[in-house]
PDB file of C-alpha atoms in Angstrom:
ATOM      1  CA  MET A   1     106.897 134.816 142.392  1.00 77.00           C
ATOM      2  CA  ALA A   2     107.497 137.028 145.423  1.00 92.00           C
ATOM      3  CA  MET A   3     107.257 135.267 148.772  1.00 95.00           C
ATOM      4  CA  ILE A   4     107.375 138.548 150.689  1.00 97.00           C
ATOM      5  CA  LYS A   5     106.701 142.023 149.356  1.00 97.00           C
ATOM      6  CA  THR A   6     106.338 145.249 151.287  1.00 98.00           C
ATOM      7  CA  GLU A   7     105.366 148.575 149.782  1.00 98.00           C
ATOM      8  CA  GLY A   8     105.864 151.921 151.507  1.00 97.00           C
ATOM      9  CA  VAL A   9     105.752 150.683 155.100  1.00 98.00           C
ATOM     10  CA  HIS A  10     105.772 153.467 157.679  1.00 97.00           C
ATOM     11  CA  LYS A  11     105.675 153.230 161.459  1.00 97.00           C
ATOM     12  CA  THR A  12     105.926 155.818 164.230  1.00 96.00           C
ATOM     13  CA  PHE A  13     105.982 155.038 167.926  1.00 92.00           C
ATOM     14  CA  PRO A  14     103.708 157.521 169.728  1.00 90.00           C
ATOM     15  CA  ALA A  15     104.954 160.072 172.230  1.00 89.00           C
ATOM     16  CA  ARG A  16     105.363 158.695 175.741  1.00 87.00           C
ATOM     17  CA  ASN A  17     107.022 159.605 179.025  1.00 85.00           C
ATOM     18  CA  GLY A  18     107.652 163.121 177.780  1.00 85.00           C
ATOM     19  CA  ASN A  19     109.477 161.920 174.670  1.00 87.00           C
ATOM     20  CA  PRO A  20     108.316 163.032 171.214  1.00 90.00           C
ATOM     21  CA  PRO A  21     106.973 160.560 168.622  1.00 91.00           C
ATOM     22  CA  LEU A  22     109.681 158.373 167.114  1.00 91.00           C
ATOM     23  CA  LYS A  23     109.567 157.470 163.429  1.00 95.00           C
ATOM     24  CA  VAL A  24     111.090 153.994 163.137  1.00 96.00           C
ATOM     25  CA  LEU A  25     110.153 152.961 159.574  1.00 98.00           C
ATOM     26  CA  SER A  26     110.011 155.293 156.596  1.00 97.00           C
ATOM     27  CA  ASP A  27     108.746 154.108 153.208  1.00 97.00           C
ATOM     28  CA  VAL A  28     110.267 150.627 153.473  1.00 98.00           C
ATOM     29  CA  SER A  29     109.715 148.641 150.273  1.00 98.00           C
ATOM     30  CA  LEU A  30     111.331 145.248 149.776  1.00 98.00           C
ATOM     31  CA  THR A  31     110.689 142.094 147.765  1.00 97.00           C
ATOM     32  CA  VAL A  32     111.977 138.618 148.644  1.00 98.00           C
ATOM     33  CA  GLU A  33     111.570 136.043 145.898  1.00 97.00           C
ATOM     34  CA  ARG A  34     111.003 132.333 146.480  1.00 96.00           C
ATOM     35  CA  ARG A  35     114.187 130.460 147.449  1.00 96.00           C
ATOM     36  CA  GLU A  36     116.010 133.758 147.935  1.00 97.00           C
ATOM     37  CA  VAL A  37     118.085 134.674 150.996  1.00 98.00           C
ATOM     38  CA  VAL A  38     118.031 138.373 151.840  1.00 98.00           C
ATOM     39  CA  CYS A  39     120.121 139.723 154.710  1.00 98.00           C
ATOM     40  CA  ILE A  40     119.319 143.062 156.354  1.00 98.00           C
ATOM     41  CA  VAL A  41     122.235 144.828 158.022  1.00 97.00           C
ATOM     42  CA  GLY A  42     122.673 148.227 159.595  1.00 96.00           C
ATOM     43  CA  PRO A  43     123.451 150.065 162.823  1.00 95.00           C
ATOM     44  CA  SER A  44     121.548 149.557 166.060  1.00 93.00           C
ATOM     45  CA  GLY A  45     118.268 151.454 166.053  1.00 92.00           C
ATOM     46  CA  ALA A  46     117.974 151.357 162.270  1.00 95.00           C
ATOM     47  CA  GLY A  47     114.522 149.739 162.396  1.00 96.00           C
ATOM     48  CA  LYS A  48     115.655 146.323 161.142  1.00 97.00           C
ATOM     49  CA  SER A  49     113.951 144.199 163.805  1.00 96.00           C
ATOM     50  CA  THR A  50     110.833 146.370 163.806  1.00 96.00           C
ATOM     51  CA  PHE A  51     110.517 145.907 160.069  1.00 97.00           C
ATOM     52  CA  LEU A  52     110.949 142.150 160.346  1.00 96.00           C
ATOM     53  CA  ARG A  53     108.233 141.987 163.004  1.00 96.00           C
ATOM     54  CA  THR A  54     105.772 143.908 160.821  1.00 96.00           C
ATOM     55  CA  VAL A  55     105.998 141.191 158.172  1.00 95.00           C
ATOM     56  CA  ASN A  56     104.257 138.624 160.372  1.00 91.00           C
ATOM     57  CA  ARG A  57     102.194 141.164 162.316  1.00 91.00           C
ATOM     58  CA  LEU A  58     104.052 140.919 165.603  1.00 94.00           C
ATOM     59  CA  GLU A  59     104.312 144.679 165.173  1.00 94.00           C
ATOM     60  CA  THR A  60     101.591 146.908 163.770  1.00 94.00           C
ATOM     61  CA  PHE A  61     102.418 149.651 161.296  1.00 96.00           C
ATOM     62  CA  ASP A  62     100.771 152.872 160.206  1.00 97.00           C
ATOM     63  CA  ASP A  63     100.860 152.946 156.418  1.00 98.00           C
ATOM     64  CA  GLY A  64     101.862 150.603 153.616  1.00 97.00           C
ATOM     65  CA  LYS A  65     101.167 147.170 152.168  1.00 97.00           C
ATOM     66  CA  ILE A  66     102.465 143.701 152.975  1.00 97.00           C
ATOM     67  CA  PHE A  67     102.044 140.718 150.662  1.00 96.00           C
ATOM     68  CA  ILE A  68     102.807 137.105 151.586  1.00 96.00           C
ATOM     69  CA  ASP A  69     102.996 134.660 148.686  1.00 94.00           C
ATOM     70  CA  ASP A  70     101.499 137.338 146.403  1.00 92.00           C
ATOM     71  CA  ARG A  71      98.461 137.760 148.654  1.00 94.00           C
ATOM     72  CA  LEU A  72      97.713 141.184 150.127  1.00 96.00           C
ATOM     73  CA  LEU A  73      97.448 140.686 153.893  1.00 96.00           C
ATOM     74  CA  PHE A  74      97.777 144.272 155.042  1.00 96.00           C
ATOM     75  CA  ASP A  75      96.899 147.515 153.288  1.00 97.00           C
ATOM     76  CA  CYS A  76      97.199 150.086 156.047  1.00 96.00           C
ATOM     77  CA  VAL A  77      96.312 153.762 156.001  1.00 96.00           C
ATOM     78  CA  ASN A  78      96.671 155.631 159.284  1.00 94.00           C
ATOM     79  CA  GLY A  79      96.831 152.313 161.118  1.00 91.00           C
ATOM     80  CA  HIS A  80      93.628 150.925 159.594  1.00 94.00           C
ATOM     81  CA  ASN A  81      93.903 147.740 157.523  1.00 93.00           C
ATOM     82  CA  ARG A  82      91.845 148.001 154.332  1.00 94.00           C
ATOM     83  CA  SER A  83      92.660 144.496 153.061  1.00 93.00           C
ATOM     84  CA  VAL A  84      89.547 142.511 152.188  1.00 90.00           C
ATOM     85  CA  MET A  85      91.147 139.240 153.293  1.00 92.00           C
ATOM     86  CA  SER A  86      89.249 137.658 156.181  1.00 93.00           C
ATOM     87  CA  GLY A  87      90.916 137.265 159.565  1.00 91.00           C
ATOM     88  CA  HIS A  88      90.828 133.486 159.168  1.00 92.00           C
ATOM     89  CA  GLU A  89      92.536 133.622 155.764  1.00 93.00           C
ATOM     90  CA  ARG A  90      95.099 136.058 157.105  1.00 94.00           C
ATOM     91  CA  GLY A  91      95.861 133.778 160.017  1.00 92.00           C
ATOM     92  CA  LEU A  92      96.401 130.829 157.690  1.00 92.00           C
ATOM     93  CA  ALA A  93      98.664 132.908 155.458  1.00 93.00           C
ATOM     94  CA  LEU A  94     100.766 133.989 158.430  1.00 95.00           C
ATOM     95  CA  LEU A  95     101.307 130.347 159.371  1.00 93.00           C
ATOM     96  CA  GLU A  96     103.477 130.185 156.249  1.00 94.00           C
ATOM     97  CA  VAL A  97     105.932 132.551 157.951  1.00 96.00           C
ATOM     98  CA  GLY A  98     108.249 131.034 160.559  1.00 96.00           C
ATOM     99  CA  MET A  99     110.310 133.216 162.865  1.00 96.00           C
ATOM    100  CA  VAL A 100     113.397 132.763 165.016  1.00 96.00           C
ATOM    101  CA  PHE A 101     114.100 135.438 167.618  1.00 93.00           C
ATOM    102  CA  GLN A 102     117.200 136.786 169.337  1.00 89.00           C
ATOM    103  CA  ARG A 103     116.092 135.034 172.510  1.00 88.00           C
ATOM    104  CA  PHE A 104     115.130 131.401 172.268  1.00 88.00           C
ATOM    105  CA  ASN A 105     111.760 131.661 174.061  1.00 89.00           C
ATOM    106  CA  LEU A 106     111.593 127.940 174.797  1.00 95.00           C
ATOM    107  CA  PHE A 107     109.200 126.648 177.446  1.00 96.00           C
ATOM    108  CA  PRO A 108     111.511 125.665 180.341  1.00 96.00           C
ATOM    109  CA  HIS A 109     109.173 122.942 181.644  1.00 97.00           C
ATOM    110  CA  LEU A 110     109.061 121.122 178.283  1.00 97.00           C
ATOM    111  CA  THR A 111     111.721 118.918 176.708  1.00 98.00           C
ATOM    112  CA  ALA A 112     113.248 119.839 173.368  1.00 98.00           C
ATOM    113  CA  LEU A 113     110.927 117.371 171.656  1.00 98.00           C
ATOM    114  CA  ASP A 114     107.834 118.729 173.391  1.00 98.00           C
ATOM    115  CA  ASN A 115     108.806 122.331 172.590  1.00 98.00           C
ATOM    116  CA  VAL A 116     108.994 121.445 168.898  1.00 98.00           C
ATOM    117  CA  MET A 117     105.749 119.444 168.952  1.00 97.00           C
ATOM    118  CA  LEU A 118     103.650 122.041 170.720  1.00 96.00           C
ATOM    119  CA  ALA A 119     102.669 124.423 167.911  1.00 96.00           C
ATOM    120  CA  PRO A 120     101.846 121.794 165.259  1.00 96.00           C
ATOM    121  CA  VAL A 121      99.501 120.070 167.730  1.00 97.00           C
ATOM    122  CA  ALA A 122      97.961 123.214 169.212  1.00 95.00           C
ATOM    123  CA  VAL A 123      97.747 125.371 166.073  1.00 94.00           C
ATOM    124  CA  ARG A 124      97.719 123.069 163.055  1.00 94.00           C
ATOM    125  CA  LYS A 125      95.857 120.302 164.939  1.00 95.00           C
ATOM    126  CA  VAL A 126      98.384 117.690 163.832  1.00 96.00           C
ATOM    127  CA  PRO A 127      97.879 114.328 165.624  1.00 97.00           C
ATOM    128  CA  GLN A 128     100.302 113.741 168.482  1.00 96.00           C
ATOM    129  CA  SER A 129     101.992 110.745 166.870  1.00 97.00           C
ATOM    130  CA  GLU A 130     102.545 112.582 163.581  1.00 97.00           C
ATOM    131  CA  ALA A 131     103.782 115.711 165.362  1.00 97.00           C
ATOM    132  CA  ARG A 132     106.215 113.646 167.407  1.00 97.00           C
ATOM    133  CA  GLU A 133     107.773 112.085 164.315  1.00 97.00           C
ATOM    134  CA  LYS A 134     107.968 115.467 162.604  1.00 97.00           C
ATOM    135  CA  ALA A 135     109.592 117.008 165.691  1.00 97.00           C
ATOM    136  CA  LYS A 136     112.185 114.236 165.807  1.00 97.00           C
ATOM    137  CA  ALA A 137     112.976 114.791 162.145  1.00 97.00           C
ATOM    138  CA  MET A 138     113.386 118.541 162.672  1.00 97.00           C
ATOM    139  CA  LEU A 139     115.661 118.075 165.686  1.00 97.00           C
ATOM    140  CA  GLU A 140     117.734 115.627 163.673  1.00 96.00           C
ATOM    141  CA  LEU A 141     117.909 118.207 160.874  1.00 95.00           C
ATOM    142  CA  VAL A 142     119.458 120.768 163.235  1.00 95.00           C
ATOM    143  CA  GLY A 143     121.862 118.218 164.701  1.00 95.00           C
ATOM    144  CA  LEU A 144     120.100 117.488 167.987  1.00 96.00           C
ATOM    145  CA  ALA A 145     119.069 113.852 167.575  1.00 96.00           C
ATOM    146  CA  ASP A 146     120.584 113.090 170.974  1.00 96.00           C
ATOM    147  CA  LYS A 147     118.692 115.868 172.809  1.00 96.00           C
ATOM    148  CA  PHE A 148     115.036 114.853 172.380  1.00 97.00           C
ATOM    149  CA  GLY A 149     114.475 114.491 176.126  1.00 97.00           C
ATOM    150  CA  SER A 150     116.637 117.389 177.299  1.00 97.00           C
ATOM    151  CA  TYR A 151     115.133 120.418 179.015  1.00 97.00           C
ATOM    152  CA  PRO A 152     116.273 123.906 177.926  1.00 97.00           C
ATOM    153  CA  ALA A 153     118.241 124.484 181.139  1.00 96.00           C
ATOM    154  CA  LEU A 154     120.481 121.554 180.215  1.00 96.00           C
ATOM    155  CA  LEU A 155     121.185 122.854 176.700  1.00 96.00           C
ATOM    156  CA  SER A 156     123.790 125.393 175.616  1.00 95.00           C
ATOM    157  CA  GLY A 157     122.632 128.653 174.047  1.00 94.00           C
ATOM    158  CA  GLY A 158     123.491 127.359 170.597  1.00 94.00           C
ATOM    159  CA  GLN A 159     121.538 124.172 171.199  1.00 96.00           C
ATOM    160  CA  GLN A 160     118.538 126.136 172.483  1.00 96.00           C
ATOM    161  CA  GLN A 161     118.575 128.310 169.390  1.00 95.00           C
ATOM    162  CA  ARG A 162     118.721 125.220 167.191  1.00 96.00           C
ATOM    163  CA  VAL A 163     115.678 123.858 169.049  1.00 97.00           C
ATOM    164  CA  ALA A 164     113.969 127.184 168.304  1.00 97.00           C
ATOM    165  CA  ILE A 165     114.805 126.784 164.603  1.00 97.00           C
ATOM    166  CA  ALA A 166     113.452 123.211 164.665  1.00 97.00           C
ATOM    167  CA  ARG A 167     110.287 124.496 166.346  1.00 97.00           C
ATOM    168  CA  ALA A 168     109.726 127.034 163.566  1.00 97.00           C
ATOM    169  CA  LEU A 169     110.445 124.453 160.851  1.00 97.00           C
ATOM    170  CA  ALA A 170     107.976 121.983 162.372  1.00 97.00           C
ATOM    171  CA  MET A 171     105.171 124.322 161.289  1.00 96.00           C
ATOM    172  CA  GLU A 172     106.292 123.752 157.673  1.00 95.00           C
ATOM    173  CA  PRO A 173     106.622 127.447 156.767  1.00 96.00           C
ATOM    174  CA  GLN A 174     107.281 128.680 153.256  1.00 96.00           C
ATOM    175  CA  VAL A 175     109.591 131.445 154.487  1.00 97.00           C
ATOM    176  CA  MET A 176     111.757 131.885 157.574  1.00 97.00           C
ATOM    177  CA  LEU A 177     112.445 135.183 159.328  1.00 98.00           C
ATOM    178  CA  PHE A 178     115.541 135.393 161.524  1.00 97.00           C
ATOM    179  CA  ASP A 179     115.917 138.327 163.910  1.00 96.00           C
ATOM    180  CA  GLU A 180     119.628 138.443 164.815  1.00 94.00           C
ATOM    181  CA  PRO A 181     119.538 134.765 165.820  1.00 94.00           C
ATOM    182  CA  THR A 182     123.156 134.700 167.033  1.00 94.00           C
ATOM    183  CA  SER A 183     123.246 137.969 168.994  1.00 91.00           C
ATOM    184  CA  ALA A 184     122.522 136.296 172.356  1.00 88.00           C
ATOM    185  CA  LEU A 185     125.143 133.565 171.893  1.00 90.00           C
ATOM    186  CA  ASP A 186     128.693 133.275 173.117  1.00 89.00           C
ATOM    187  CA  PRO A 187     131.085 133.647 170.167  1.00 88.00           C
ATOM    188  CA  GLU A 188     132.085 129.972 170.155  1.00 87.00           C
ATOM    189  CA  LEU A 189     128.428 128.932 169.739  1.00 90.00           C
ATOM    190  CA  VAL A 190     127.615 131.203 166.798  1.00 94.00           C
ATOM    191  CA  GLY A 191     128.980 128.823 164.173  1.00 93.00           C
ATOM    192  CA  GLU A 192     126.648 125.948 164.984  1.00 93.00           C
ATOM    193  CA  VAL A 193     123.568 128.131 164.465  1.00 95.00           C
ATOM    194  CA  LEU A 194     124.922 129.726 161.287  1.00 96.00           C
ATOM    195  CA  GLY A 195     125.733 126.238 160.015  1.00 95.00           C
ATOM    196  CA  VAL A 196     122.070 125.226 160.327  1.00 95.00           C
ATOM    197  CA  MET A 197     120.989 128.412 158.552  1.00 96.00           C
ATOM    198  CA  LYS A 198     123.436 127.765 155.722  1.00 96.00           C
ATOM    199  CA  ARG A 199     122.011 124.264 155.256  1.00 95.00           C
ATOM    200  CA  LEU A 200     118.473 125.661 155.138  1.00 96.00           C
ATOM    201  CA  ALA A 201     119.545 128.183 152.498  1.00 96.00           C
ATOM    202  CA  GLY A 202     121.227 125.412 150.523  1.00 95.00           C
ATOM    203  CA  ASP A 203     117.995 123.407 150.633  1.00 95.00           C
ATOM    204  CA  GLY A 204     116.111 126.323 149.055  1.00 96.00           C
ATOM    205  CA  MET A 205     114.344 127.836 152.068  1.00 97.00           C
ATOM    206  CA  THR A 206     113.264 131.425 151.496  1.00 97.00           C
ATOM    207  CA  MET A 207     114.905 133.489 154.242  1.00 98.00           C
ATOM    208  CA  LEU A 208     114.825 137.099 155.420  1.00 98.00           C
ATOM    209  CA  VAL A 209     117.598 137.557 157.971  1.00 98.00           C
ATOM    210  CA  VAL A 210     118.455 140.510 160.200  1.00 97.00           C
ATOM    211  CA  THR A 211     122.065 139.928 161.149  1.00 96.00           C
ATOM    212  CA  HIS A 212     125.329 141.502 162.237  1.00 94.00           C
ATOM    213  CA  GLU A 213     127.272 138.490 160.910  1.00 94.00           C
ATOM    214  CA  MET A 214     128.866 140.036 157.841  1.00 95.00           C
ATOM    215  CA  GLY A 215     130.607 136.793 156.855  1.00 95.00           C
ATOM    216  CA  PHE A 216     127.262 134.980 156.727  1.00 95.00           C
ATOM    217  CA  ALA A 217     125.713 137.765 154.640  1.00 96.00           C
ATOM    218  CA  ARG A 218     128.655 137.749 152.238  1.00 96.00           C
ATOM    219  CA  GLU A 219     128.634 133.962 151.827  1.00 96.00           C
ATOM    220  CA  VAL A 220     124.950 133.024 151.874  1.00 96.00           C
ATOM    221  CA  ALA A 221     122.821 136.021 150.857  1.00 97.00           C
ATOM    222  CA  ASN A 222     121.542 136.563 147.347  1.00 97.00           C
ATOM    223  CA  ARG A 223     121.087 140.220 148.250  1.00 97.00           C
ATOM    224  CA  VAL A 224     122.158 142.413 151.155  1.00 98.00           C
ATOM    225  CA  VAL A 225     119.994 145.312 152.329  1.00 98.00           C
ATOM    226  CA  PHE A 226     121.368 148.241 154.331  1.00 98.00           C
ATOM    227  CA  MET A 227     118.951 150.038 156.651  1.00 97.00           C
ATOM    228  CA  CYS A 228     119.628 153.237 158.565  1.00 97.00           C
ATOM    229  CA  ASP A 229     117.258 155.603 160.387  1.00 95.00           C
ATOM    230  CA  GLY A 230     114.245 153.498 159.442  1.00 96.00           C
ATOM    231  CA  ALA A 231     114.875 153.497 155.696  1.00 97.00           C
ATOM    232  CA  ILE A 232     116.497 151.214 153.140  1.00 98.00           C
ATOM    233  CA  LEU A 233     119.498 153.066 151.742  1.00 97.00           C
ATOM    234  CA  GLU A 234     121.051 150.345 149.591  1.00 97.00           C
ATOM    235  CA  THR A 235     120.284 146.907 148.180  1.00 97.00           C
ATOM    236  CA  ALA A 236     122.833 144.901 146.199  1.00 97.00           C
ATOM    237  CA  PRO A 237     124.290 141.426 145.634  1.00 97.00           C
ATOM    238  CA  PRO A 238     126.928 140.668 148.287  1.00 97.00           C
ATOM    239  CA  GLU A 239     129.920 141.031 145.973  1.00 97.00           C
ATOM    240  CA  GLU A 240     128.778 144.528 145.024  1.00 97.00           C
ATOM    241  CA  PHE A 241     127.541 145.447 148.490  1.00 97.00           C
ATOM    242  CA  PHE A 242     130.804 144.555 150.213  1.00 96.00           C
ATOM    243  CA  GLY A 243     133.145 145.318 147.326  1.00 95.00           C
ATOM    244  CA  ASN A 244     131.773 148.580 145.970  1.00 94.00           C
ATOM    245  CA  PRO A 245     128.888 150.030 148.005  1.00 95.00           C
ATOM    246  CA  GLY A 246     127.233 152.980 146.348  1.00 93.00           C
ATOM    247  CA  ASN A 247     125.992 154.799 149.447  1.00 94.00           C
ATOM    248  CA  GLU A 248     128.374 156.785 151.652  1.00 96.00           C
ATOM    249  CA  ARG A 249     126.558 155.755 154.819  1.00 96.00           C
ATOM    250  CA  THR A 250     126.901 152.095 153.782  1.00 96.00           C
ATOM    251  CA  ARG A 251     130.636 152.588 153.283  1.00 96.00           C
ATOM    252  CA  GLN A 252     130.981 154.123 156.744  1.00 95.00           C
ATOM    253  CA  PHE A 253     129.066 151.244 158.310  1.00 95.00           C
ATOM    254  CA  LEU A 254     131.190 148.595 156.582  1.00 95.00           C
ATOM    255  CA  GLN A 255     134.425 150.350 157.560  1.00 92.00           C
ATOM    256  CA  ASN A 256     133.359 150.056 161.187  1.00 88.00           C
ATOM    257  CA  MET A 257     132.177 146.451 160.874  1.00 84.00           C
ATOM    258  CA  LEU A 258     134.884 144.824 158.760  1.00 72.00           C
TER     259      LEU A 258
END
């Protein structure tokens, strides 16, 4: 059963400040099965992050369909959603999708524990006591059992990103989206975040990951997707993708990255 499926997603940013319209997604179709890890790689400006943000509606799109857990959430034609799903149902379905951003986006005035508790209490209406225990468990999962009472300013970048992962997991999503989660980190802190992601993958979490960490994609992904100029040019298992890519543009990209 597909956890995420997109069909023919298109998006164009309108003309502004004298610049012409910019097509950022062109006929993007992708399926992510349950318990699968799919990594999206490609050059800057390829549309990778924009595509990821369309999946959970942080970004609108013009045409195409998006399914979550085999349910049609968005069926867009010229920017109009024709899906018959109610707004309430759509909101509940989107709660199944957790997301971790490049920037940690933690509330600076809240402790790590309070940051993780906030959404379950405010959105899912989980009782405070239950949310607190869940938040502790999630922080322990990401290796931060000793940082419950720490404020973000006292945490390293890697620790803040692990709090952000714990915050997403506390909502009990069925799938996790990662938008270049290590790009804002110093090199020596990258490993601790990738280690958490590897454990999640090993535990069977469905993951769609935009990344420039080729080693992670090679080791953890079930499939690697190459995007360029808003389109998917190649999809393959990692051994084939890295060992014998079929697309010339993919080969050029890997030569520059590896």
